[in-house]
Short mmCIF file of C-alpha atoms and ligand atoms in Angstrom, two decimals:
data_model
loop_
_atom_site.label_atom_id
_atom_site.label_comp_id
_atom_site.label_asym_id
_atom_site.label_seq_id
_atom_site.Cartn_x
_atom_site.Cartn_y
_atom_site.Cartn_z
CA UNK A 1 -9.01 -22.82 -5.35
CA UNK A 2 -6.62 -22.44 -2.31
CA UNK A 3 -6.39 -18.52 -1.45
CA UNK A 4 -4.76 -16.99 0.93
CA UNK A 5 -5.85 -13.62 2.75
CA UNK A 6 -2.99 -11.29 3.72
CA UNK A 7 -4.22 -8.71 6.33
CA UNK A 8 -7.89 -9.61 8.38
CA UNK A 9 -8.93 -5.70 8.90
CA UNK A 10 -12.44 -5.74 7.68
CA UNK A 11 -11.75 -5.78 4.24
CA UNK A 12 -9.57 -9.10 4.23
CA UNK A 13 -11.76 -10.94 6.95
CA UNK A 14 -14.80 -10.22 4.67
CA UNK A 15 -13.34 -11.01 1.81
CA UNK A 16 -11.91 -14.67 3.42
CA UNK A 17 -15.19 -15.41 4.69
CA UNK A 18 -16.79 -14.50 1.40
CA UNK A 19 -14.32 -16.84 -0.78
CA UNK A 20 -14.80 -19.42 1.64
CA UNK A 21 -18.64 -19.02 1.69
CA UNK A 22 -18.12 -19.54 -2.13
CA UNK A 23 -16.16 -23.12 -2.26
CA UNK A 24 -12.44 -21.73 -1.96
CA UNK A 25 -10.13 -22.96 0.89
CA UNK A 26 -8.87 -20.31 2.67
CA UNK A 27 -5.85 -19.24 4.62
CA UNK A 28 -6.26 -15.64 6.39
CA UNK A 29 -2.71 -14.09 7.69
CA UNK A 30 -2.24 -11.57 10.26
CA UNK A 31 1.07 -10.60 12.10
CA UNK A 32 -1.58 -10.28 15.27
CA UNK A 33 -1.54 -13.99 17.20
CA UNK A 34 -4.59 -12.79 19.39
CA UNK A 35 -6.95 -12.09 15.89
CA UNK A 36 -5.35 -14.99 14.26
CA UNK A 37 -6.46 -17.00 17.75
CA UNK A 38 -9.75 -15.57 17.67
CA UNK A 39 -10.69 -15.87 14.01
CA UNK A 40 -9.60 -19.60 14.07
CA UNK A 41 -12.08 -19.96 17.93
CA UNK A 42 -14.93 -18.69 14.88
CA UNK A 43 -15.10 -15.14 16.73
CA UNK A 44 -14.72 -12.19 14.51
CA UNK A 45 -12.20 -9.60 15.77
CA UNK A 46 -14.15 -6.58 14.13
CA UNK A 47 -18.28 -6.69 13.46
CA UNK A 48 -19.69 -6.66 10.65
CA UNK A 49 -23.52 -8.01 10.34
CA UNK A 50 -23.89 -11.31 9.41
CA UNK A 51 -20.04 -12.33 9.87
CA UNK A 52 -20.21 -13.82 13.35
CA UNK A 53 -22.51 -16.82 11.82
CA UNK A 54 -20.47 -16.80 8.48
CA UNK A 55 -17.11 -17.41 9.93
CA UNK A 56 -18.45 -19.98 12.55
CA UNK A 57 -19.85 -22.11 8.93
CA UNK A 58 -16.64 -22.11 7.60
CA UNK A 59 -13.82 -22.55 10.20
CA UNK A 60 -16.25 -25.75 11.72
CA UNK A 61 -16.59 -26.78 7.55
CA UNK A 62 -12.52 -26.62 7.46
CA UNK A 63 -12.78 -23.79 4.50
CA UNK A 64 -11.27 -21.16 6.02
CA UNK A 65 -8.03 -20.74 9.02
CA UNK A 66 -5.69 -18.24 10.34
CA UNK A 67 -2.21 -18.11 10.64
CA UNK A 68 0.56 -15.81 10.92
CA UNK A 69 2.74 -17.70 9.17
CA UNK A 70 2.51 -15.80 5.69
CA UNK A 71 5.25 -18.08 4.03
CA UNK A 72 3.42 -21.50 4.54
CA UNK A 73 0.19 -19.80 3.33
CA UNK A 74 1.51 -18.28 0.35
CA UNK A 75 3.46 -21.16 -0.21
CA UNK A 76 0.39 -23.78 -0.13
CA UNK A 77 -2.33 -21.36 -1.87
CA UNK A 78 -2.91 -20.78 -5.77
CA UNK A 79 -3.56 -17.14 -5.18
CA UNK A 80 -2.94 -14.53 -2.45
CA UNK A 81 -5.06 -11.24 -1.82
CA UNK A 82 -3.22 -8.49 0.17
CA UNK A 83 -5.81 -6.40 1.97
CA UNK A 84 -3.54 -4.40 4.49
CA UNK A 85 -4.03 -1.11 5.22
CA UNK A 86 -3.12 2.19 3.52
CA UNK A 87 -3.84 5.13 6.15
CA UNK A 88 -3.37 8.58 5.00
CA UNK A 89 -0.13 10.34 5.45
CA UNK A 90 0.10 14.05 6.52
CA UNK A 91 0.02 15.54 2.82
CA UNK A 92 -2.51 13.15 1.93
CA UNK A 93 -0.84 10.40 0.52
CA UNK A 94 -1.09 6.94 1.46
CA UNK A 95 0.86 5.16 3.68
CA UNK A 96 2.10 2.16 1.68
CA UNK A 97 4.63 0.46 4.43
CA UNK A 98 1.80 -2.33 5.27
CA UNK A 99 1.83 -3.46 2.18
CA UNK A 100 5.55 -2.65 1.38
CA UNK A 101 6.20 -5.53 3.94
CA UNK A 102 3.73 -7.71 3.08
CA UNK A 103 5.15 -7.67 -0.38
CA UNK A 104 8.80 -8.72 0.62
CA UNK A 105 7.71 -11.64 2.79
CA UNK A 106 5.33 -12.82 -0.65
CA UNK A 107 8.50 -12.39 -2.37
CA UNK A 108 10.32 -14.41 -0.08
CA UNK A 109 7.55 -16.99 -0.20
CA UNK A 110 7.65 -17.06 -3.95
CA UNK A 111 11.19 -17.63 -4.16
CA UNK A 112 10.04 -20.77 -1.83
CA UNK A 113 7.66 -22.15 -3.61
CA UNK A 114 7.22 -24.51 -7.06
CA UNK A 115 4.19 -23.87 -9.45
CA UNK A 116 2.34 -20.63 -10.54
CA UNK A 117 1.28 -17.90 -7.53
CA UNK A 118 -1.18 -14.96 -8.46
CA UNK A 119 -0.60 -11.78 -6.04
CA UNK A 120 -3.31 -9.50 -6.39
CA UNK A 121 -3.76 -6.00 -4.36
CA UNK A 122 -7.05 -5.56 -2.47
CA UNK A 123 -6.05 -2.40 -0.66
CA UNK A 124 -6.49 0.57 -2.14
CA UNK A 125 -3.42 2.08 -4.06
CA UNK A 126 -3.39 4.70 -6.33
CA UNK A 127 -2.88 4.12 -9.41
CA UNK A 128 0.96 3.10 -10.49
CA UNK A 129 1.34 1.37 -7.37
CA UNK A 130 1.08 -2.23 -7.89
CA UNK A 131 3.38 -1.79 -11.26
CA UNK A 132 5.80 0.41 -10.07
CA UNK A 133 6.36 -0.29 -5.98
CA UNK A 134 4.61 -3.80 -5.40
CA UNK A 135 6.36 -5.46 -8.40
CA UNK A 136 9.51 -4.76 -7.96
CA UNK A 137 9.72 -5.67 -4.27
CA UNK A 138 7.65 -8.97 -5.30
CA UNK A 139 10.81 -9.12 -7.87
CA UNK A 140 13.27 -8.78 -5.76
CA UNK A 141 13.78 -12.49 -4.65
CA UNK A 142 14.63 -13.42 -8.62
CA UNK A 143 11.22 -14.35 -9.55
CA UNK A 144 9.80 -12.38 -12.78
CA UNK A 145 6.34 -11.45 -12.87
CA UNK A 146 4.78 -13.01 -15.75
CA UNK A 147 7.22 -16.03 -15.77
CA UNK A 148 7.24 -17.07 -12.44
CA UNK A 149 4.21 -15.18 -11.23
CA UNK A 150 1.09 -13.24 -11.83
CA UNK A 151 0.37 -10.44 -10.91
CA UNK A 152 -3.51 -8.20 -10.18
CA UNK A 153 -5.18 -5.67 -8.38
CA UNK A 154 -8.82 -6.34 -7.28
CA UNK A 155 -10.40 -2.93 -5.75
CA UNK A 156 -12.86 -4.02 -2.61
CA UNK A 157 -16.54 -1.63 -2.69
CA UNK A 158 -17.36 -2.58 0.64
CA UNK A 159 -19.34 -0.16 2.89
CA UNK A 160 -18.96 -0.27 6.65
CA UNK A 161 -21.74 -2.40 8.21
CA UNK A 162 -22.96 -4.09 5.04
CA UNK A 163 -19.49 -5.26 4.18
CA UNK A 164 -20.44 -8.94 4.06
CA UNK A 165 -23.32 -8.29 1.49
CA UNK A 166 -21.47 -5.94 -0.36
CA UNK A 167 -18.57 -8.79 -0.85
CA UNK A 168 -21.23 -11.25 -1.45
CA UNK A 169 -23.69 -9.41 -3.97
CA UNK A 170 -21.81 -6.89 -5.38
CA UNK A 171 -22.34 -4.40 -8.12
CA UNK A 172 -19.35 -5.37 -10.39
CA UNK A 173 -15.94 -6.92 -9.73
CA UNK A 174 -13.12 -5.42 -10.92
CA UNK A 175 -10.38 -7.36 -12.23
CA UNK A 176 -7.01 -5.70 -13.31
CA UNK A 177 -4.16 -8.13 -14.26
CA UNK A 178 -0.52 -7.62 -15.71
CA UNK A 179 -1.68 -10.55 -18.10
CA UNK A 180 -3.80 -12.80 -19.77
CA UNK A 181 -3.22 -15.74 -17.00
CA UNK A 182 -2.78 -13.37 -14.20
CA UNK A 183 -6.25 -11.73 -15.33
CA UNK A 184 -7.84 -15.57 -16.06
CA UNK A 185 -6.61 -16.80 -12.46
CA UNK A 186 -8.51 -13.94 -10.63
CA UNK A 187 -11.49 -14.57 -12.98
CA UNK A 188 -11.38 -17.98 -11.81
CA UNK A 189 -11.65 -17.02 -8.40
CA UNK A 190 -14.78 -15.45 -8.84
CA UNK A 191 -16.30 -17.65 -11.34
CA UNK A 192 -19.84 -17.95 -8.75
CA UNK A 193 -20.22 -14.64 -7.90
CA UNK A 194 -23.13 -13.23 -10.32
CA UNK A 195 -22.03 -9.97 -11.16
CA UNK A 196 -21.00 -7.79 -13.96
CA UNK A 197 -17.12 -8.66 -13.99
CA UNK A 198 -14.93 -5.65 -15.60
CA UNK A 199 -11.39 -7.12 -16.88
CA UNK A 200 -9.05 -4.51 -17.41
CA UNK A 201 -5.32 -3.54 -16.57
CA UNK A 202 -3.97 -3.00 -13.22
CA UNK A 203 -3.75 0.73 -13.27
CA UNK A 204 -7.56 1.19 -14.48
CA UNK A 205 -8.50 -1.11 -11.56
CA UNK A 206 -6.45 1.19 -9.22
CA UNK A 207 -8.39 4.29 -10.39
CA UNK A 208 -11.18 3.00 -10.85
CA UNK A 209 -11.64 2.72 -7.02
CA UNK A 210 -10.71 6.19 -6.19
CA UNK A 211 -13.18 7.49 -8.86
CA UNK A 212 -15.90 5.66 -7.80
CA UNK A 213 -15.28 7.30 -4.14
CA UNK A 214 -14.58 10.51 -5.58
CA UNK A 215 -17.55 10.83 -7.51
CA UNK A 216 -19.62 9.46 -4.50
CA UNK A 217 -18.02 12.02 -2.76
CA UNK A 218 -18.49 14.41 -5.18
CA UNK A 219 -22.64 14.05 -5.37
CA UNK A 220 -22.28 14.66 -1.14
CA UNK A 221 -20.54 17.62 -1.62
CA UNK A 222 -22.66 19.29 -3.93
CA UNK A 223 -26.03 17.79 -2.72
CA UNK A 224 -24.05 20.09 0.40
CA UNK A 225 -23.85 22.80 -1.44
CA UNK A 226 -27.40 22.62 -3.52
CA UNK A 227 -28.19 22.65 0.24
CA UNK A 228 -27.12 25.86 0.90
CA UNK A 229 -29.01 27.59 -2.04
CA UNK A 230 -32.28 25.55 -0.67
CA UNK A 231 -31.58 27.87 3.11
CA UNK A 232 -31.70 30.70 1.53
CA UNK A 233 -34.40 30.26 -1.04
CA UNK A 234 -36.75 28.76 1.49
CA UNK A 235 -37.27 25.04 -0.08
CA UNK A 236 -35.80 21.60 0.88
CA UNK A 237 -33.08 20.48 -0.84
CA UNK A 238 -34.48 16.96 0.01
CA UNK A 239 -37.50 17.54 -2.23
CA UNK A 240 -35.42 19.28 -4.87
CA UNK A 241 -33.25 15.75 -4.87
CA UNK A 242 -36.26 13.32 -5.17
CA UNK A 243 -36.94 14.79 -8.51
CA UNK A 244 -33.56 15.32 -9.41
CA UNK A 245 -32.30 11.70 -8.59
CA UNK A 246 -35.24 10.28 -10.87
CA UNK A 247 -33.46 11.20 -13.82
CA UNK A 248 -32.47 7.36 -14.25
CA UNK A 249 -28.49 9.22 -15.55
CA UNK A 250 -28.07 10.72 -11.96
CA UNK A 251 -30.26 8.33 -9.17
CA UNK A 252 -31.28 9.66 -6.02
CA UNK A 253 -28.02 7.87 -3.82
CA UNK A 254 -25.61 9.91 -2.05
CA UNK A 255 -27.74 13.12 -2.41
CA UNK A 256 -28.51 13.42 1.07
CA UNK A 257 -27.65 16.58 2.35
CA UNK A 258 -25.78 17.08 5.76
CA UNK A 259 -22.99 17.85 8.58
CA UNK A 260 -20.96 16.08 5.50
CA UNK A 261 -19.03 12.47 4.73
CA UNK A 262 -17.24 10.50 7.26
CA UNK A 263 -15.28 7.64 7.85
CA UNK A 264 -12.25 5.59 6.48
CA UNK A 265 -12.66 6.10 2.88
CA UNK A 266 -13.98 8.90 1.33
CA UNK A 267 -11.85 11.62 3.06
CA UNK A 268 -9.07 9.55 2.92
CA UNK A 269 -9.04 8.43 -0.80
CA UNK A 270 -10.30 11.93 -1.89
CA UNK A 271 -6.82 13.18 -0.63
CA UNK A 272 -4.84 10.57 -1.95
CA UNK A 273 -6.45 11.40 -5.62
CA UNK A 274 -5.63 14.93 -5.05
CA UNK A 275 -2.15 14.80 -4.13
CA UNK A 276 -1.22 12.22 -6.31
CA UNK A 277 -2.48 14.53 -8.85
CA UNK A 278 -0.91 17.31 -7.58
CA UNK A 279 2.88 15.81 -7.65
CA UNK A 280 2.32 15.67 -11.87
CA UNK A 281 1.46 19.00 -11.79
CA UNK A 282 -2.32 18.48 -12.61
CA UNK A 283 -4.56 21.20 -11.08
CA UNK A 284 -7.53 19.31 -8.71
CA UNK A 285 -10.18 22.33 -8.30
CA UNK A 286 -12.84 20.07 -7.80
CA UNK A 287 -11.92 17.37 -5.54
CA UNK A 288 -10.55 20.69 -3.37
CA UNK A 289 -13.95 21.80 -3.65
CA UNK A 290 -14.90 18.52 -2.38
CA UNK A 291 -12.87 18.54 0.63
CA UNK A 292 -13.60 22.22 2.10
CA UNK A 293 -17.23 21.72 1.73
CA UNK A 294 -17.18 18.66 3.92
CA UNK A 295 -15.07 20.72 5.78
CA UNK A 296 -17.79 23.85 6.50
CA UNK A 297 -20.76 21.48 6.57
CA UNK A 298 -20.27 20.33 10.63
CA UNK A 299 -19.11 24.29 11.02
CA UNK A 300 -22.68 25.50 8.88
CA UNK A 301 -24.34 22.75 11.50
CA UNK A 302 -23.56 24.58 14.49
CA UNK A 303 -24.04 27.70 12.83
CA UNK A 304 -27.70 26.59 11.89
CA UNK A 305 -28.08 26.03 15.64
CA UNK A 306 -26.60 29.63 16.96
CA UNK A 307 -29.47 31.44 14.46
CA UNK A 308 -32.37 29.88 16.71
CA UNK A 309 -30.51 29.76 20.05
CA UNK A 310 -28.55 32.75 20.29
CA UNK A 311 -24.90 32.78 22.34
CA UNK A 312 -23.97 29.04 22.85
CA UNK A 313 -21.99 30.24 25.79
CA UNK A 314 -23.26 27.98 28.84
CA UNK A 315 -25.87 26.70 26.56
CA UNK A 316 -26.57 22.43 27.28
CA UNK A 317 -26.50 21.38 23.70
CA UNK A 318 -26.63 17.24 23.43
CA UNK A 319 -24.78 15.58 20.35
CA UNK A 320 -26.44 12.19 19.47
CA UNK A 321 -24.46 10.07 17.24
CA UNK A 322 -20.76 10.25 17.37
CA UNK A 323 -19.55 7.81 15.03
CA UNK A 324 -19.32 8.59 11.41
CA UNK A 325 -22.51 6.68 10.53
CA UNK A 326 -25.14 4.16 12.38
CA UNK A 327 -24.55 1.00 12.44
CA UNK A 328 -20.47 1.10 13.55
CA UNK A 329 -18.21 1.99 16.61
CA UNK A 330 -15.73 3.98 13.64
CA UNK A 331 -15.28 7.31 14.54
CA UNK A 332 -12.69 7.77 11.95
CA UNK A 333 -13.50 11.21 10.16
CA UNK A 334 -16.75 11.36 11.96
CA UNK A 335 -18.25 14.84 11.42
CA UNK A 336 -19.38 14.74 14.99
CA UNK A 337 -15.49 16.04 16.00
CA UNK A 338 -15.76 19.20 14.23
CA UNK A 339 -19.05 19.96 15.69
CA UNK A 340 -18.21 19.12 19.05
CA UNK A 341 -15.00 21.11 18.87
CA UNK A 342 -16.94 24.16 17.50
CA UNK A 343 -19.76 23.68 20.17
CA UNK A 344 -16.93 23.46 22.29
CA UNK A 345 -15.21 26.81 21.08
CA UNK A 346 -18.60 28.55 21.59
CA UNK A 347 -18.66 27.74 25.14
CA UNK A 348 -21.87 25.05 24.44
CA UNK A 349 -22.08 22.58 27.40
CA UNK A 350 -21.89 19.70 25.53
CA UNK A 351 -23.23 15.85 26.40
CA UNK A 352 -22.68 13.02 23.62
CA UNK A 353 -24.46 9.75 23.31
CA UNK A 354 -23.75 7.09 20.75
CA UNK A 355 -25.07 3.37 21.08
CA UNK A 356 -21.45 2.36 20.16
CA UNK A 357 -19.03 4.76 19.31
CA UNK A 358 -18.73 6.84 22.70
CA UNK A 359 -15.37 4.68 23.97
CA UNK A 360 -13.49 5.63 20.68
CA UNK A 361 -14.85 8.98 20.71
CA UNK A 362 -13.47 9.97 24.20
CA UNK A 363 -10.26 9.58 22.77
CA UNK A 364 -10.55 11.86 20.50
CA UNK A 365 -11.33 15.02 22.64
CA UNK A 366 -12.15 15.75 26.21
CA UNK A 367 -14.31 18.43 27.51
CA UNK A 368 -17.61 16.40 27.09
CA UNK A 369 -19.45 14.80 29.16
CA UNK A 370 -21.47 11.44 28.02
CA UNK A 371 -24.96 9.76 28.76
CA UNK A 372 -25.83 6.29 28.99
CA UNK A 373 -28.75 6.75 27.25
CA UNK A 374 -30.59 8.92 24.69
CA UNK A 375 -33.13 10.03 27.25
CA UNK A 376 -30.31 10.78 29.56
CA UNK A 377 -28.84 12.89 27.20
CA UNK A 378 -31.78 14.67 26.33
CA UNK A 379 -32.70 15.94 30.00
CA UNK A 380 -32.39 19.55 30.35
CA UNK A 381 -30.77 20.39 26.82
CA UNK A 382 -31.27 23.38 25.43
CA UNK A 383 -30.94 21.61 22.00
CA UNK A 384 -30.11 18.53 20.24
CA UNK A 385 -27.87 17.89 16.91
CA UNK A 386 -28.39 13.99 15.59
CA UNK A 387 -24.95 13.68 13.38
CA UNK A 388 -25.56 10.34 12.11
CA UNK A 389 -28.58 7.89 11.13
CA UNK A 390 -28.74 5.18 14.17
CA UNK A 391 -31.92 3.37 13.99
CA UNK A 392 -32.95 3.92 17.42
CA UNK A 393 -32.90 7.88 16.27
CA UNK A 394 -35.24 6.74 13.52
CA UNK A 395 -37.37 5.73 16.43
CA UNK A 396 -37.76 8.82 18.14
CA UNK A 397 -41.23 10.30 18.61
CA UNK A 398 -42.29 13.92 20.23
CA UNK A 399 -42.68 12.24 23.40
CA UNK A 400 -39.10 11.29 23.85
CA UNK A 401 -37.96 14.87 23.56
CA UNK A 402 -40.57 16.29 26.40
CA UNK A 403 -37.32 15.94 28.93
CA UNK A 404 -35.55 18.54 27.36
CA UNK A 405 -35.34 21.81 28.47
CA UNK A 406 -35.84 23.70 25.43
CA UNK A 407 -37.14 21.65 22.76
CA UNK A 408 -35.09 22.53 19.38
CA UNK A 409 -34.05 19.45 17.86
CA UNK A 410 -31.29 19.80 14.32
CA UNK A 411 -31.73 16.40 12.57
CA UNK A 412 -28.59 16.07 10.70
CA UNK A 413 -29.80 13.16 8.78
CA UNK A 414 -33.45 13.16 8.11
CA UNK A 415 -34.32 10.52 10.32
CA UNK A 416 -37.05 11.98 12.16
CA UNK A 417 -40.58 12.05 10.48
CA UNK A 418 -40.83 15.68 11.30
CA UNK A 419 -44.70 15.22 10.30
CA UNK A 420 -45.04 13.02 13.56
CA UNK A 421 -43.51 15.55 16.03
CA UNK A 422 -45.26 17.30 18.43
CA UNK A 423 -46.01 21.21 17.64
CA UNK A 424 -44.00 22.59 20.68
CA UNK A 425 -40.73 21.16 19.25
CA UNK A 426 -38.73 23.49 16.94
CA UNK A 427 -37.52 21.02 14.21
CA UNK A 428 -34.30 22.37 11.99
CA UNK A 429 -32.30 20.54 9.69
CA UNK A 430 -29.80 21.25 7.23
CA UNK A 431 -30.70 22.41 3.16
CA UNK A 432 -34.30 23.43 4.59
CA UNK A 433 -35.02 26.96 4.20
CA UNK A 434 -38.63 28.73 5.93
CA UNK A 435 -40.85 30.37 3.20
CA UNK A 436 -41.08 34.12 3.42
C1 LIG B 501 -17.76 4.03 1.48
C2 LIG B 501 -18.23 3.53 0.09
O1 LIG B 501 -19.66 3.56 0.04
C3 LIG B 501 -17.69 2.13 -0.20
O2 LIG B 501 -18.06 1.75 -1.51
C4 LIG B 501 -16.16 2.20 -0.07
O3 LIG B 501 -15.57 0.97 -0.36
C5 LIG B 501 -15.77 2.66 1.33
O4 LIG B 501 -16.35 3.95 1.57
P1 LIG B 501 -18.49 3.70 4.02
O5 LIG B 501 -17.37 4.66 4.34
O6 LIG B 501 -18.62 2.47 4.82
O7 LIG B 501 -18.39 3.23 2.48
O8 LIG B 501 -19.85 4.53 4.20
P2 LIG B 501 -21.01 5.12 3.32
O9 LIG B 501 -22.26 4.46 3.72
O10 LIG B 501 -20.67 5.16 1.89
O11 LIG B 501 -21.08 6.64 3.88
C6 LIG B 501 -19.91 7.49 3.91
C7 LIG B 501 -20.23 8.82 4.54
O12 LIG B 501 -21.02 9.63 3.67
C8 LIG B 501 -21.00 8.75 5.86
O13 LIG B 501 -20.44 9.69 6.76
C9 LIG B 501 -22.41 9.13 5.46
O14 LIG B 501 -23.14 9.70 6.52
C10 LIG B 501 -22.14 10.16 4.37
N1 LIG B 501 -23.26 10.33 3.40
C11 LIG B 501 -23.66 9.28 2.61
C12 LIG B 501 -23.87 11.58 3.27
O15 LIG B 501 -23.53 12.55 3.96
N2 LIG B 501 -24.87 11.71 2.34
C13 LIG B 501 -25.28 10.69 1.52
O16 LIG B 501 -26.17 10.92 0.70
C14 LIG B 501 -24.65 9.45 1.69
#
């Protein structure tokens, strides 16, 4: 089929790549000339593993280009995906101008073109969205949806730094159309992909993405607080969640206690869920609950630190990991901001290190000083918080920790074998409690 791929973020550069991978020609559209230039030179404006090679196959097979001409490519395609963005707004909302636009110059295009077109929404939207603000600006050239046009909304489950396998072996596929041939078109699309394929309407398929991250979400937040009852009773909440998560109804995923969840999604589409909720008047106690346990975990972090060092006042205490996992250069919603501000507020002398993240976080707060390596930072701390799961952390042994001044090491994440460490090193981590 001939698709084309509105928006080349990482969700609609993974997703062109992927339907090229599978057969489809495809046209990816960006208002930016220097990504459009670079994605059509076969060099990926974002990284994602495996992409680099990908995209390279399919601009030299002719599959896939980039233009930022949206009204050609909507024009000459079948089908067009809109992935743009949908950033949170200051209540919580989302943003919905990126798409907004995107829709009137589809519109436009439509009112172009001869022959059936299938729009289908990528980004995430909450639910209502696609029926009630994308159609009618997709309506507004004269074209009717369901006459003229079709009409979808295809959630993306793609996690940061896996996005490419995610796209290409996922779970399920989600298919919401407004009818039987906008619903038979996307199916079409998607025809080799082996994977359970859900067919629903468009609003399910809108929800169905924010309750999949809310419920993610959700077993963070209370594997958080679970964590808390661990402290206190003097057990690991890690060990409590192996035998928990082998009840085959609950799995052992996302129970991984720690400074809390991160990055562009689940913070962002837990508040969108919330206040949508909110304006009908429905009470939300549990995704609030959610949300302001994320919010103490970085807070309980430092505090966890302050009960075996004391006053942080002048105290070197060395961050590693500053994005909001390993693996990227996103810092969006990292936890490591509210635990450097708070190290910060308690006077902590504070030096980050992050294998890729440390350009993006400077801009989020000064007062830090950064090391060009981990065994830089480590000389002469007085402690050390790892905030996210790196795999050169993984790698640490006792050795590698001998430069530090005091040797108390917080592993955020689990990624040290704490088994492996030498005696003199005072390991902590969070939902870990001492026997009494
Ligand atoms: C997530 C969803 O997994 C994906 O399906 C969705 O489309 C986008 O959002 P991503 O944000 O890339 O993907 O990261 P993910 O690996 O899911 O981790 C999110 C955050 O939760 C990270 O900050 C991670 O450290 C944290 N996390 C994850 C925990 O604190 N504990 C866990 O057990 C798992």
């Amino acid at each position: 089929m001939k698709i084309s791929v509105i928006g080349t973020g990482y969700v609609g550069l993974v997703s062109g790549v992927g339907f090229a991978k599978h057969g489809h020609e495809v046209t990816c559209v960006d208002i930016d000339e220097d990504i459009v230039q670079s994605i059509n030179e076969a060099i990926p404006p974002i990284y994602e593993e495996g992409l680099e090679e990908l995209l390279e196959k399919v601009i030299d097979s002719g599959r896939l280009k980039a233009t930022t001409d949206l009204k050609e490519a909507v024009k000459k395609t079948d089908i067009t995906f809109i992935c743009v963005g949908t950033p949170s707004e200051e209540d919580g909302g989302i943003d919905t101008s990126a798409i907004e636009s995107a829709a009137e110059d589809v519109s436009q295009a439509l009112n172009e073109k001869t022959g059936y077109h299938v729009v289908v929404v990528k980004s995430t939207v909450t639910p209502g969205t696609t029926d009630r603000l994308v159609k009618p600006i997709l309506e507004s050239g004269g074209k009717k949806v369901g006459d003229d046009f079709g009409l979808g909304m295809n959630p993306e489950f793609l996690r940061e730094g896996v996005a490419l396998n995610d796209f290409l072996d996922p779970d399920r596929i989600v298919i919401g159309g407004w009818d039987e041939k906008s619903r038979k078109t996307i199916e079409d699309v998607y025809e080799s992909f082996e994977a359970p394929k859900l067919v629903t309407d468009i609003r399910t398929a809108e929800m169905i993405k924010y309750t999949s991250n809310a419920l993610l979400a959700t077993k963070i937040s209370f594997a958080n607080e679970m964590s808390r009852i661990c402290e206190e009773v003097g057990i690991d909440v890690y060990d409590v969640m192996d035998g928990v998560g082998l009840d085959h109804r609950i799995k052992r995923d996302f129970l991984n206690a720690g400074p809390g969840f991160g990055g562009s999604c689940f913070p962002k589409d837990v508040k969108a869920i919330k206040n949508l909720a909110q304006k009908m008047g429905i009470e939300t106690k549990l995704l609030e609950a959610i949300l302001s346990i994320n919010d103490e975990q970085p807070i309980h972090t430092v505090e966890l630190l302050e009960e075996e060092l004391g006053n942080l006042k002048g105290k070197k205490v060395t961050v590693l990991g500053l994005t909001f996992k390993g693996g990227t250069d996103d810092i969006r919603e990292t936890r490591a901001l509210p635990i450097v501000k708070s190290l910060l507020e308690k006077g902590a002398d504070v030096t980050g290190y992050d294998p890729k993240g440390m350009e993006n976080f400077a801009e989020l707060i000064d007062g830090i000083n950064y090391a060009e390596s981990i065994e830089e930072a480590l000389i002469d701390a007085e402690a050390c918080i790892i905030q996210n799961d790196w795999e050169e952390f993984s790698e640490l042994e006792g050795e590698d920790f001998e430069v530090m001044k005091d040797k108390i090491v917080l592993d955020g994440r689990r990624v040290l074998d704490e088994g492996a460490l030498d005696e003199d090193i005072k390991y902590l981590s969070i939902g870990k409690g001492q026997l009494d």
